[in-house]
């Protein structure tokens, strides 16, 4: 099975880091607003205080989006994520994932084969029936009474 290159792994983790940094910047706006709301008279903008800046939230939001794109490129490669439109390169970039999916499908199929094998073994078991002397219906070999007429076998 083909391994994902070291460069793609690094790109993936850089994108993940960008998402975390962007989230921290985005969430910092809420803390800044909460601290402003806790004592609005001290932070009154009319008496020289400053309003909370929403710029960190906007920057954080765009860094999260960019981080998601970088992380997607790291995970699927440039062609696999749709940045480069080259079917041959896309097949090569997505090969580790397709092989992993193929292995998962093979695992499922092998489990199905195992279940089928078990049921075939159960089906191959010889079935013995006993004919009732009174009515002639067939009964299981361990039956004590006939299922047709109810008399003792």
PDB file of C-alpha atoms in Angstrom:
ATOM      1  CA  UNK A   1       0.000   0.000   0.000  1.00  0.00           C
ATOM      2  CA  UNK A   2       1.303   3.429  -0.947  1.00  0.00           C
ATOM      3  CA  UNK A   3       2.107   5.829   1.890  1.00  0.00           C
ATOM      4  CA  UNK A   4       1.231   9.519   1.977  1.00  0.00           C
ATOM      5  CA  UNK A   5       4.333  11.663   1.421  1.00  0.00           C
ATOM      6  CA  UNK A   6       5.962  13.571   4.255  1.00  0.00           C
ATOM      7  CA  UNK A   7       5.324  16.898   2.497  1.00  0.00           C
ATOM      8  CA  UNK A   8       1.597  16.211   2.317  1.00  0.00           C
ATOM      9  CA  UNK A   9       1.509  15.257   5.998  1.00  0.00           C
ATOM     10  CA  UNK A  10       3.312  18.502   6.902  1.00  0.00           C
ATOM     11  CA  UNK A  11       0.887  20.490   4.727  1.00  0.00           C
ATOM     12  CA  UNK A  12      -2.045  18.783   6.447  1.00  0.00           C
ATOM     13  CA  UNK A  13      -0.758  19.660   9.917  1.00  0.00           C
ATOM     14  CA  UNK A  14       0.027  23.251   8.876  1.00  0.00           C
ATOM     15  CA  UNK A  15      -3.586  23.584   7.741  1.00  0.00           C
ATOM     16  CA  UNK A  16      -4.768  22.110  11.026  1.00  0.00           C
ATOM     17  CA  UNK A  17      -2.618  24.625  12.923  1.00  0.00           C
ATOM     18  CA  UNK A  18      -4.056  27.457  10.844  1.00  0.00           C
ATOM     19  CA  UNK A  19      -7.566  26.345  11.761  1.00  0.00           C
ATOM     20  CA  UNK A  20      -6.681  26.325  15.467  1.00  0.00           C
ATOM     21  CA  UNK A  21      -5.061  29.788  15.293  1.00  0.00           C
ATOM     22  CA  UNK A  22      -8.003  31.140  13.304  1.00  0.00           C
ATOM     23  CA  UNK A  23     -10.450  29.715  15.827  1.00  0.00           C
ATOM     24  CA  UNK A  24      -8.558  31.296  18.719  1.00  0.00           C
ATOM     25  CA  UNK A  25      -8.595  34.683  16.975  1.00  0.00           C
ATOM     26  CA  UNK A  26     -12.291  34.288  16.166  1.00  0.00           C
ATOM     27  CA  UNK A  27     -13.255  33.305  19.723  1.00  0.00           C
ATOM     28  CA  UNK A  28     -11.121  36.099  21.234  1.00  0.00           C
ATOM     29  CA  UNK A  29     -13.707  38.606  19.982  1.00  0.00           C
ATOM     30  CA  UNK A  30     -16.336  37.018  22.211  1.00  0.00           C
ATOM     31  CA  UNK A  31     -14.089  37.306  25.257  1.00  0.00           C
ATOM     32  CA  UNK A  32     -13.323  40.917  24.396  1.00  0.00           C
ATOM     33  CA  UNK A  33     -17.042  41.716  24.063  1.00  0.00           C
ATOM     34  CA  UNK A  34     -17.784  39.891  27.322  1.00  0.00           C
ATOM     35  CA  UNK A  35     -15.159  41.915  29.192  1.00  0.00           C
ATOM     36  CA  UNK A  36     -16.556  45.107  27.644  1.00  0.00           C
ATOM     37  CA  UNK A  37     -20.082  44.170  28.706  1.00  0.00           C
ATOM     38  CA  UNK A  38     -19.033  43.302  32.243  1.00  0.00           C
ATOM     39  CA  UNK A  39     -18.245  46.956  33.021  1.00  0.00           C
ATOM     40  CA  UNK A  40     -19.609  49.188  30.237  1.00  0.00           C
ATOM     41  CA  UNK A  41     -19.228  52.438  32.211  1.00  0.00           C
ATOM     42  CA  UNK A  42     -15.466  52.044  32.552  1.00  0.00           C
ATOM     43  CA  UNK A  43     -15.165  51.199  28.861  1.00  0.00           C
ATOM     44  CA  UNK A  44     -17.628  53.869  27.707  1.00  0.00           C
ATOM     45  CA  UNK A  45     -16.533  54.976  24.213  1.00  0.00           C
ATOM     46  CA  UNK A  46     -17.954  58.484  24.820  1.00  0.00           C
ATOM     47  CA  UNK A  47     -15.628  59.024  27.753  1.00  0.00           C
ATOM     48  CA  UNK A  48     -12.465  57.834  26.014  1.00  0.00           C
ATOM     49  CA  UNK A  49     -12.868  54.039  26.230  1.00  0.00           C
ATOM     50  CA  UNK A  50     -12.592  51.932  23.129  1.00  0.00           C
ATOM     51  CA  UNK A  51     -15.118  49.599  21.543  1.00  0.00           C
ATOM     52  CA  UNK A  52     -14.147  45.966  21.059  1.00  0.00           C
ATOM     53  CA  UNK A  53     -12.579  45.358  17.651  1.00  0.00           C
ATOM     54  CA  UNK A  54     -14.230  42.804  15.400  1.00  0.00           C
ATOM     55  CA  UNK A  55     -11.164  42.674  13.163  1.00  0.00           C
ATOM     56  CA  UNK A  56      -9.699  39.675  15.025  1.00  0.00           C
ATOM     57  CA  UNK A  57     -12.879  37.706  14.371  1.00  0.00           C
ATOM     58  CA  UNK A  58     -12.861  38.473  10.655  1.00  0.00           C
ATOM     59  CA  UNK A  59      -9.161  37.656  10.318  1.00  0.00           C
ATOM     60  CA  UNK A  60      -9.633  34.465  12.338  1.00  0.00           C
ATOM     61  CA  UNK A  61     -12.546  33.415  10.149  1.00  0.00           C
ATOM     62  CA  UNK A  62     -10.505  33.805   6.962  1.00  0.00           C
ATOM     63  CA  UNK A  63      -7.529  31.998   8.504  1.00  0.00           C
ATOM     64  CA  UNK A  64      -9.850  29.083   9.389  1.00  0.00           C
ATOM     65  CA  UNK A  65     -11.106  28.923   5.791  1.00  0.00           C
ATOM     66  CA  UNK A  66      -7.552  29.057   4.414  1.00  0.00           C
ATOM     67  CA  UNK A  67      -6.472  26.401   6.928  1.00  0.00           C
ATOM     68  CA  UNK A  68      -9.287  24.117   5.771  1.00  0.00           C
ATOM     69  CA  UNK A  69      -8.153  24.513   2.162  1.00  0.00           C
ATOM     70  CA  UNK A  70      -4.496  23.834   3.074  1.00  0.00           C
ATOM     71  CA  UNK A  71      -5.518  20.841   5.174  1.00  0.00           C
ATOM     72  CA  UNK A  72      -7.593  19.458   2.280  1.00  0.00           C
ATOM     73  CA  UNK A  73      -4.644  19.881  -0.092  1.00  0.00           C
ATOM     74  CA  UNK A  74      -2.398  18.088   2.399  1.00  0.00           C
ATOM     75  CA  UNK A  75      -4.872  15.239   2.796  1.00  0.00           C
ATOM     76  CA  UNK A  76      -5.803  14.697  -0.849  1.00  0.00           C
ATOM     77  CA  UNK A  77      -2.971  16.363  -2.771  1.00  0.00           C
ATOM     78  CA  UNK A  78      -3.336  19.288  -5.163  1.00  0.00           C
ATOM     79  CA  UNK A  79      -5.060  17.273  -7.889  1.00  0.00           C
ATOM     80  CA  UNK A  80      -7.112  15.182  -5.480  1.00  0.00           C
ATOM     81  CA  UNK A  81      -8.563  18.278  -3.836  1.00  0.00           C
ATOM     82  CA  UNK A  82      -9.430  19.838  -7.215  1.00  0.00           C
ATOM     83  CA  UNK A  83      -6.798  22.601  -7.284  1.00  0.00           C
ATOM     84  CA  UNK A  84      -5.091  21.042 -10.335  1.00  0.00           C
ATOM     85  CA  UNK A  85      -7.398  19.566 -12.965  1.00  0.00           C
ATOM     86  CA  UNK A  86      -5.380  16.542 -14.050  1.00  0.00           C
ATOM     87  CA  UNK A  87      -7.135  13.151 -13.884  1.00  0.00           C
ATOM     88  CA  UNK A  88      -3.862  11.190 -13.987  1.00  0.00           C
ATOM     89  CA  UNK A  89      -2.366  13.194 -11.111  1.00  0.00           C
ATOM     90  CA  UNK A  90      -5.691  12.999  -9.238  1.00  0.00           C
ATOM     91  CA  UNK A  91      -5.644   9.205  -9.463  1.00  0.00           C
ATOM     92  CA  UNK A  92      -2.071   9.211  -8.148  1.00  0.00           C
ATOM     93  CA  UNK A  93      -2.873  11.650  -5.290  1.00  0.00           C
ATOM     94  CA  UNK A  94      -5.926   9.678  -4.160  1.00  0.00           C
ATOM     95  CA  UNK A  95      -4.277   6.259  -4.533  1.00  0.00           C
ATOM     96  CA  UNK A  96      -3.598   5.771  -0.775  1.00  0.00           C
ATOM     97  CA  UNK A  97      -7.250   6.495   0.020  1.00  0.00           C
ATOM     98  CA  UNK A  98      -8.552   4.275  -2.764  1.00  0.00           C
ATOM     99  CA  UNK A  99      -6.283   1.450  -1.621  1.00  0.00           C
ATOM    100  CA  UNK A 100      -7.492   1.907   1.948  1.00  0.00           C
ATOM    101  CA  UNK A 101     -11.100   1.826   0.752  1.00  0.00           C
ATOM    102  CA  UNK A 102     -10.300  -1.275  -1.288  1.00  0.00           C
ATOM    103  CA  UNK A 103      -8.839  -2.949   1.780  1.00  0.00           C
ATOM    104  CA  UNK A 104     -11.950  -2.058   3.782  1.00  0.00           C
ATOM    105  CA  UNK A 105     -14.137  -3.491   1.027  1.00  0.00           C
ATOM    106  CA  UNK A 106     -11.989  -6.639   0.989  1.00  0.00           C
ATOM    107  CA  UNK A 107     -12.453  -6.944   4.760  1.00  0.00           C
ATOM    108  CA  UNK A 108     -16.223  -6.690   4.353  1.00  0.00           C
ATOM    109  CA  UNK A 109     -16.199  -9.240   1.541  1.00  0.00           C
ATOM    110  CA  UNK A 110     -14.064 -11.639   3.567  1.00  0.00           C
ATOM    111  CA  UNK A 111     -16.529 -11.316   6.458  1.00  0.00           C
ATOM    112  CA  UNK A 112     -19.397 -12.033   4.071  1.00  0.00           C
ATOM    113  CA  UNK A 113     -17.495 -15.064   2.748  1.00  0.00           C
ATOM    114  CA  UNK A 114     -16.978 -16.266   6.325  1.00  0.00           C
ATOM    115  CA  UNK A 115     -20.707 -15.930   7.052  1.00  0.00           C
ATOM    116  CA  UNK A 116     -21.578 -17.691   3.792  1.00  0.00           C
ATOM    117  CA  UNK A 117     -19.120 -20.454   4.669  1.00  0.00           C
ATOM    118  CA  UNK A 118     -20.778 -20.927   8.062  1.00  0.00           C
ATOM    119  CA  UNK A 119     -24.272 -21.053   6.572  1.00  0.00           C
ATOM    120  CA  UNK A 120     -23.140 -23.505   3.897  1.00  0.00           C
ATOM    121  CA  UNK A 121     -21.761 -25.780   6.618  1.00  0.00           C
ATOM    122  CA  UNK A 122     -25.089 -25.599   8.415  1.00  0.00           C
ATOM    123  CA  UNK A 123     -26.972 -26.304   5.176  1.00  0.00           C
ATOM    124  CA  UNK A 124     -24.830 -29.347   4.455  1.00  0.00           C
ATOM    125  CA  UNK A 125     -25.958 -30.954   7.703  1.00  0.00           C
ATOM    126  CA  UNK A 126     -28.032 -34.029   6.912  1.00  0.00           C
ATOM    127  CA  UNK A 127     -31.714 -33.638   7.741  1.00  0.00           C
ATOM    128  CA  UNK A 128     -33.535 -36.736   8.948  1.00  0.00           C
ATOM    129  CA  UNK A 129     -37.329 -36.884   8.948  1.00  0.00           C
ATOM    130  CA  UNK A 130     -39.561 -39.535  10.490  1.00  0.00           C
ATOM    131  CA  UNK A 131     -42.811 -40.560   8.784  1.00  0.00           C
ATOM    132  CA  UNK A 132     -45.865 -40.828  11.006  1.00  0.00           C
ATOM    133  CA  UNK A 133     -47.390 -44.358  10.933  1.00  0.00           C
ATOM    134  CA  UNK A 134     -50.870 -42.937  11.389  1.00  0.00           C
ATOM    135  CA  UNK A 135     -51.132 -40.059   8.842  1.00  0.00           C
ATOM    136  CA  UNK A 136     -47.877 -40.315   6.869  1.00  0.00           C
ATOM    137  CA  UNK A 137     -46.639 -36.719   7.452  1.00  0.00           C
ATOM    138  CA  UNK A 138     -42.921 -36.092   7.878  1.00  0.00           C
ATOM    139  CA  UNK A 139     -41.674 -34.945  11.284  1.00  0.00           C
ATOM    140  CA  UNK A 140     -38.293 -33.958  12.711  1.00  0.00           C
ATOM    141  CA  UNK A 141     -36.268 -36.859  14.053  1.00  0.00           C
ATOM    142  CA  UNK A 142     -36.506 -35.602  17.652  1.00  0.00           C
ATOM    143  CA  UNK A 143     -40.320 -35.083  17.558  1.00  0.00           C
ATOM    144  CA  UNK A 144     -42.310 -37.036  20.129  1.00  0.00           C
ATOM    145  CA  UNK A 145     -45.702 -36.272  18.592  1.00  0.00           C
ATOM    146  CA  UNK A 146     -46.809 -35.938  14.969  1.00  0.00           C
ATOM    147  CA  UNK A 147     -47.298 -32.373  13.756  1.00  0.00           C
ATOM    148  CA  UNK A 148     -50.026 -33.556  11.391  1.00  0.00           C
ATOM    149  CA  UNK A 149     -52.303 -35.688  13.556  1.00  0.00           C
ATOM    150  CA  UNK A 150     -50.882 -35.179  17.051  1.00  0.00           C
ATOM    151  CA  UNK A 151     -50.428 -38.893  17.830  1.00  0.00           C
ATOM    152  CA  UNK A 152     -47.300 -40.193  19.528  1.00  0.00           C
ATOM    153  CA  UNK A 153     -44.543 -41.267  17.171  1.00  0.00           C
TER     154      UNK A 153
END
